[in-house]
């Protein structure tokens, strides 16, 4: 094991983890503003408010850290970390360029990634429970229910890609990728991306943090740095879900001059998906809690099963 | 086999980096921020009025049935992944397809049953 090599990879993963979510956040500020006929942040940093999130970070770091008197102190304080760290772990397994362009090749890639992604929700559950606040508790439970509903279609859609490629390794999937897979797996792609949105509690699936019903759900009692870490987790989640959709369904680094420009294609496709995430937030009203459950069980799960059947038939017919 | 462990060793290191990051952030935050707790400030926030009753209130967890459904389906689906890596190997041909449709059939019948039972609707 080359110590320097591993060290560099760790550093690169941490850098990506800290920079990409901020880029998505700033893009969200600006894109939302322009879609709503505003200009968004313009002051911080001078040029079109590019330093707005840096300024936010400085503000968060200076704020008092209030733990409610009735709260379960330790669990309350630990929750943001539990929500955040899984996304860092997932990032290391996502390939971004051909020929070793990945933090670490993991043979059971899809499996590892989906398993670790599920852990992040524990952070919201912990926060919701430990806050000793009725609204937080409701928000935490809604988060949990949402994970239960959407993890299944996500798993099934990912399994369909694994069937197509004949491997569960993310690098292996990209190695086997061919362009006609995009239309072939398109149902799975939509299911996966939608389920990902729901797991991140992004609009229109943001009932767990619905401000008009339950204040801010599990995060109601959080202030300062801990609140900032929850926000960072949300945006890191967007990066991870978009990158995974790219790798599984859109061919990852595949594109013209992939040998040299592979990482550009990965970033570009991820960025386009992140834009769609913001776009959906601006254009779609929030689904009601029961509607969220119904969409998952009566639309996404059957669609995912259909995709698996389609994948299986096409693959076996091609083989023979 | 050494490669296998190497992979997860790096993942372990990333976890360490993550924990360090959070620890440093919390430590630095402790140094930077003011600490002026007052009893009002430490109250639970409920839309601005003083909180009523206990924080850990009784709630009806209406979606516990979904939780059951999820456990059943997820345990089934996990078996898809090892199967997915071998199902198209030469020599299986139509057999795996039949198996797959039996499997999907079981899942669909389960889902349909839950649906017809009215489990997937709230009211």
XYZ file of C-alpha atoms in Angstrom:
443
model
C 0.000 0.000 0.000
C 1.483 3.295 -1.076
C 1.056 5.674 1.838
C 1.435 8.840 -0.237
C -1.077 7.611 -2.813
C -3.661 6.762 -0.178
C -3.059 10.080 1.572
C -3.621 12.018 -1.634
C -6.807 10.113 -2.335
C -8.134 10.837 1.162
C -7.320 14.508 0.707
C -9.003 14.616 -2.696
C -12.147 12.952 -1.343
C -12.312 15.395 1.567
C -11.775 18.355 -0.771
C -14.526 17.173 -3.130
C -16.770 16.586 -0.118
C -16.298 20.158 1.095
C -16.308 22.005 -2.233
C -18.924 20.298 -4.427
C -21.840 20.696 -1.969
C -21.032 24.411 -1.681
C -21.083 24.714 -5.469
C -24.479 23.041 -5.547
C -25.683 25.329 -2.766
C -24.549 28.481 -4.539
C -26.074 27.231 -7.793
C -29.321 26.636 -5.952
C -29.309 30.222 -4.623
C -28.739 31.641 -8.073
C -30.886 29.291 -10.157
C -33.848 29.568 -7.778
C -33.556 33.324 -7.736
C -33.497 33.653 -11.507
C -36.380 31.225 -11.933
C -38.391 33.361 -9.532
C -37.465 36.682 -11.168
C -34.964 37.683 -8.451
C -31.196 38.061 -8.609
C -30.281 36.143 -5.460
C -27.201 36.955 -3.340
C -25.182 39.745 -4.965
C -23.121 41.293 -2.166
C -20.800 38.773 -0.470
C -17.475 38.459 -2.287
C -18.310 41.060 -4.894
C -18.903 39.099 -8.078
C -22.540 37.900 -8.069
C -22.346 37.001 -4.408
C -20.015 34.045 -4.997
C -18.891 34.009 -1.352
C -22.404 33.913 0.108
C -22.047 30.388 1.495
C -18.608 31.170 2.939
C -20.194 34.106 4.725
C -23.002 31.817 5.911
C -20.397 29.389 7.238
C -18.649 32.138 9.195
C -22.000 33.218 10.611
C -22.937 29.673 11.625
C -19.590 29.153 13.367
C -20.149 32.236 15.536
C -23.661 31.363 16.617
C -24.459 30.075 20.054
C -25.015 26.335 20.244
C -28.316 25.895 22.052
C -29.265 22.476 23.378
C -32.847 22.538 24.728
C -33.142 21.848 28.444
C -35.320 18.790 27.895
C -33.170 17.265 25.172
C -31.221 14.032 25.277
C -27.964 15.940 25.213
C -25.406 13.474 23.861
C -27.633 12.055 21.127
C -28.735 15.544 20.164
C -25.160 16.733 19.754
C -23.986 13.652 17.889
C -26.830 13.553 15.351
C -25.357 15.977 12.748
C -22.170 13.919 12.572
C -24.133 10.720 11.978
C -26.038 12.452 9.202
C -22.914 13.804 7.539
C -20.163 11.182 7.620
C -21.932 8.475 5.512
C -21.924 10.776 2.482
C -18.159 11.184 2.797
C -17.818 7.397 2.903
C -19.940 6.972 -0.211
C -17.944 9.564 -2.128
C -14.785 7.460 -1.920
C -16.404 4.611 -3.855
C -17.722 6.635 -6.807
C -15.595 6.339 -9.974
C -15.134 9.592 -11.880
C -12.567 8.748 -14.561
C -11.382 5.638 -16.429
C -8.323 3.674 -15.293
C -8.172 4.081 -11.521
C -10.052 7.364 -11.362
C -11.840 6.442 -8.167
C -11.142 7.045 -4.490
C -11.118 3.330 -3.820
C -12.359 0.414 -5.915
C -14.830 -1.584 -3.861
C -15.899 -4.894 -5.335
C -19.367 -4.818 -3.801
C -19.746 -1.173 -4.915
C -23.520 -0.813 -5.319
C -24.131 -2.792 -2.189
C -21.704 -0.759 -0.116
C -23.009 2.546 -1.423
C -26.697 1.787 -0.825
C -26.020 0.354 2.628
C -23.996 3.355 3.772
C -26.470 5.864 2.302
C -29.180 4.407 4.523
C -27.157 5.205 7.647
C -27.424 8.968 7.118
C -31.122 8.865 7.909
C -30.235 7.722 11.434
C -28.897 11.235 12.015
C -32.319 12.757 11.334
C -34.027 10.121 13.487
C -31.598 10.787 16.341
C -32.079 14.539 16.036
C -35.843 14.174 15.888
C -36.019 11.949 18.932
C -33.399 13.673 21.072
C -34.794 17.192 20.620
C -37.718 16.452 22.969
C -39.869 18.534 20.661
C -43.169 17.224 19.291
C -42.561 18.653 15.855
C -39.032 17.294 15.715
C -40.304 13.858 16.678
C -42.914 13.953 13.922
C -40.302 15.120 11.437
C -37.904 12.367 12.446
C -40.610 9.713 12.085
C -41.574 11.072 8.685
C -37.932 10.875 7.629
C -37.814 7.268 8.745
C -41.042 6.424 6.933
C -39.735 8.059 3.791
C -36.566 5.981 3.894
C -38.622 2.801 4.333
C -40.747 3.651 1.333
C -38.067 4.770 -1.089
C -35.161 2.500 -0.220
C -36.938 -0.400 -1.918
C -37.455 1.113 -5.407
C -33.905 2.462 -5.201
C -32.553 -1.008 -4.427
C -34.569 -2.596 -7.237
C -33.510 0.011 -9.798
C -29.862 -0.438 -8.836
C -30.255 -4.211 -9.059
C -31.456 -3.796 -12.632
C -28.174 -2.106 -13.580
C -26.220 -4.809 -11.784
C -28.100 -7.370 -13.893
C -27.311 -5.473 -17.097
C -23.611 -5.276 -16.309
C -23.322 -8.664 -14.609
C -21.405 -7.138 -11.714
C -22.099 -5.106 -8.575
C -18.813 -3.192 -8.765
C -19.284 0.429 -9.801
C -16.079 0.461 -11.865
C -17.142 -2.846 -13.424
C -20.503 -1.382 -14.395
C -18.844 1.575 -16.117
C -16.434 -0.810 -17.842
C -19.344 -2.780 -19.292
C -21.447 0.276 -20.130
C -22.716 0.818 -23.655
C -24.758 3.796 -24.830
C -27.905 1.866 -25.714
C -28.214 1.087 -21.999
C -29.501 4.617 -21.420
C -32.874 4.059 -23.167
C -32.926 0.434 -21.961
C -32.560 1.457 -18.292
C -34.470 4.730 -18.502
C -37.335 3.586 -16.236
C -34.830 2.474 -13.641
C -33.010 5.786 -13.950
C -36.156 7.796 -13.266
C -37.093 5.548 -10.346
C -33.595 5.734 -8.850
C -33.345 9.504 -9.170
C -36.833 10.087 -7.762
C -36.189 7.748 -4.853
C -32.894 9.527 -4.235
C -34.668 12.876 -4.086
C -37.122 11.444 -1.590
C -34.375 10.046 0.624
C -32.736 13.461 0.693
C -36.114 15.007 1.623
C -35.791 17.408 -1.263
C -38.935 19.027 -2.658
C -41.436 17.794 -3.716
C -40.722 15.097 -1.082
C -39.950 17.480 1.779
C -42.873 16.698 4.085
C -40.402 15.725 6.887
C -39.237 19.352 7.042
C -42.517 20.984 5.971
C -42.274 24.423 7.558
C -46.000 25.118 7.444
C -46.815 21.923 9.361
C -43.926 20.954 11.636
C -41.582 23.996 11.687
C -38.394 22.382 10.373
C -38.941 18.756 11.353
C -36.035 17.034 13.021
C -33.789 20.095 12.673
C -36.093 22.539 14.474
C -33.974 22.810 17.626
C -30.597 22.997 15.927
C -28.556 26.170 15.675
C -25.119 27.263 14.577
C -22.541 24.742 13.519
C -24.680 21.649 14.084
C -27.414 23.055 11.909
C -24.811 23.915 9.272
C -23.587 20.310 9.289
C -27.139 19.075 8.659
C -27.365 21.468 5.716
C -23.978 20.313 4.437
C -25.239 16.737 4.674
C -28.246 17.621 2.529
C -26.129 19.174 -0.213
C -23.486 16.463 -0.039
C -26.423 14.099 -0.457
C -27.456 15.869 -3.654
C -23.921 15.493 -5.015
C -23.817 11.806 -4.091
C -27.250 10.929 -5.510
C -26.589 12.811 -8.759
C -23.150 11.235 -9.111
C -24.583 7.762 -8.474
C -27.346 8.276 -11.034
C -24.655 9.391 -13.462
C -22.498 6.348 -12.825
C -25.304 3.793 -12.843
C -27.531 5.096 -15.633
C -25.805 7.792 -17.704
C -22.472 6.154 -18.379
C -20.347 8.094 -15.858
C -17.093 9.078 -17.539
C -18.129 7.751 -20.963
C -18.067 10.463 -23.621
C -15.805 11.860 -26.343
C -12.090 11.677 -25.399
C -13.019 9.764 -22.238
C -9.387 8.771 -21.640
C -8.419 12.373 -20.897
C -11.721 14.122 -20.259
C -13.546 11.372 -18.362
C -13.698 13.342 -15.123
C -15.191 16.322 -16.987
C -18.031 14.149 -18.281
C -18.735 12.806 -14.808
C -18.810 16.298 -13.315
C -20.883 17.669 -16.180
C -23.550 14.963 -15.983
C -23.644 15.273 -12.194
C -24.027 19.049 -12.495
C -26.917 18.737 -14.952
C -28.722 16.371 -12.560
C -28.063 18.733 -9.648
C -29.621 21.485 -11.728
C -32.697 19.287 -12.201
C -32.876 18.825 -8.425
C -32.983 22.595 -7.952
C -35.425 22.976 -10.822
C -37.849 20.502 -9.230
C -37.683 22.438 -5.972
C -38.765 25.630 -7.697
C -41.509 24.124 -9.841
C -43.249 21.470 -7.733
C -45.537 21.808 -4.730
C -44.906 19.644 -1.695
C -46.563 16.234 -1.637
C -48.661 15.334 1.395
C -47.256 12.672 3.713
C -49.688 9.967 2.562
C -49.185 10.910 -1.077
C -45.453 10.416 -0.628
C -46.039 6.882 0.629
C -48.507 6.150 -2.150
C -46.157 7.316 -4.907
C -43.477 4.978 -3.625
C -45.567 1.845 -3.198
C -48.030 2.111 -6.044
C -45.877 3.782 -8.699
C -42.146 3.428 -8.134
C -42.012 -0.150 -6.846
C -44.104 -1.612 -9.707
C -42.090 0.450 -12.212
C -38.841 -0.856 -10.752
C -40.120 -4.440 -10.962
C -41.069 -3.800 -14.584
C -37.554 -2.543 -15.272
C -36.050 -5.687 -13.766
C -38.253 -7.870 -15.963
C -37.266 -5.840 -19.025
C -33.573 -6.011 -18.157
C -33.740 -9.759 -17.595
C -35.555 -10.515 -20.848
C -33.318 -8.318 -23.021
C -30.148 -9.638 -21.433
C -31.065 -13.307 -21.814
C -32.310 -12.817 -25.368
C -29.035 -11.083 -26.290
C -27.014 -13.854 -24.667
C -28.592 -16.667 -26.645
C -7.814 -11.513 -0.604
C -5.293 -8.847 0.568
C -6.767 -6.517 -2.068
C -10.196 -7.034 -0.594
C -9.060 -5.919 2.839
C -7.024 -3.075 1.376
C -10.205 -1.632 -0.117
C -12.023 -1.574 3.166
C -8.939 -0.342 5.019
C -9.096 2.802 2.882
C -12.808 3.098 3.622
C -11.938 2.845 7.312
C -9.398 5.636 6.883
C -12.044 7.801 5.209
C -14.303 7.173 8.189
C -11.463 8.302 10.468
C -11.030 11.450 8.347
C -14.772 12.092 8.619
C -14.774 11.708 12.397
C -11.715 13.970 12.649
C -13.422 16.582 10.465
C -16.489 16.626 12.674
C -14.381 16.641 15.855
C -12.271 19.573 14.646
C -15.392 21.458 13.551
C -17.106 20.936 16.910
C -13.904 21.787 18.815
C -13.303 24.969 16.833
C -16.976 25.863 17.176
C -16.696 25.576 20.959
C -13.830 28.077 20.941
C -15.505 30.512 18.564
C -19.060 30.778 19.784
C -20.542 32.600 22.749
C -22.198 30.662 25.588
C -24.949 32.609 27.330
C -27.704 30.151 28.202
C -30.883 31.536 29.727
C -33.896 29.501 30.758
C -36.032 31.047 28.004
C -33.455 30.199 25.390
C -33.352 26.564 26.485
C -37.106 26.142 26.102
C -38.349 23.835 23.382
C -39.514 25.774 20.337
C -43.169 25.375 19.468
C -44.162 28.150 17.087
C -43.213 30.855 19.585
C -45.568 30.046 22.453
C -44.423 28.145 25.550
C -44.407 24.399 24.950
C -47.439 22.464 26.113
C -47.017 19.122 27.883
C -44.220 16.642 27.395
C -41.819 16.810 24.464
C -41.946 13.084 23.839
C -45.630 13.064 23.054
C -47.662 10.061 21.978
C -47.984 9.896 18.237
C -49.836 7.404 16.184
C -47.251 5.880 13.894
C -49.639 5.204 11.059
C -47.024 3.893 8.724
C -45.886 0.921 10.795
C -47.533 -1.333 8.217
C -45.267 0.171 5.594
C -42.348 -0.724 7.828
C -43.457 -4.375 7.825
C -43.870 -4.285 4.065
C -40.441 -2.758 3.680
C -38.705 -5.380 5.786
C -40.327 -8.191 3.816
C -39.566 -6.694 0.412
C -36.063 -5.483 1.218
C -34.967 -8.862 2.529
C -36.263 -10.371 -0.709
C -34.541 -7.799 -2.873
C -31.121 -8.294 -1.321
C -31.028 -11.715 -2.956
C -31.313 -10.015 -6.342
C -27.759 -8.712 -6.180
C -25.769 -11.967 -6.021
C -28.193 -13.437 -8.551
C -27.741 -10.441 -10.869
C -24.043 -11.165 -11.311
C -24.556 -14.700 -12.618
C -28.037 -14.949 -14.119
C -26.926 -14.328 -17.705
C -23.995 -16.761 -17.629
C -24.007 -19.049 -20.667
C -25.837 -22.277 -20.018
C -28.705 -20.909 -17.946
C -30.700 -19.562 -20.888
C -34.430 -19.428 -20.294
C -34.232 -21.096 -16.878
C -33.098 -17.935 -15.114
C -35.802 -15.962 -16.846
C -38.470 -18.310 -15.511
C -36.898 -18.057 -12.061
C -36.869 -14.289 -12.299
C -40.540 -14.135 -13.228
C -41.428 -16.469 -10.353
C -39.535 -14.135 -8.031
C -41.103 -10.982 -9.464
C -44.468 -12.728 -9.355
C -44.137 -13.358 -5.636
C -43.218 -9.708 -5.021
C -46.054 -8.424 -7.193
C -48.648 -10.693 -5.580
C -47.463 -9.505 -2.165
C -47.772 -5.897 -3.221
C -51.163 -6.451 -4.843
C -52.407 -8.202 -1.707
C -51.308 -5.271 0.461
C -52.929 -2.892 -2.004
C -56.255 -4.758 -2.089
C -56.222 -4.995 1.705
C -56.173 -1.200 1.720
C -52.854 -1.023 3.556
C -51.439 1.475 1.075
C -54.108 4.097 1.777
C -54.422 6.118 4.953
C -58.079 6.884 5.324
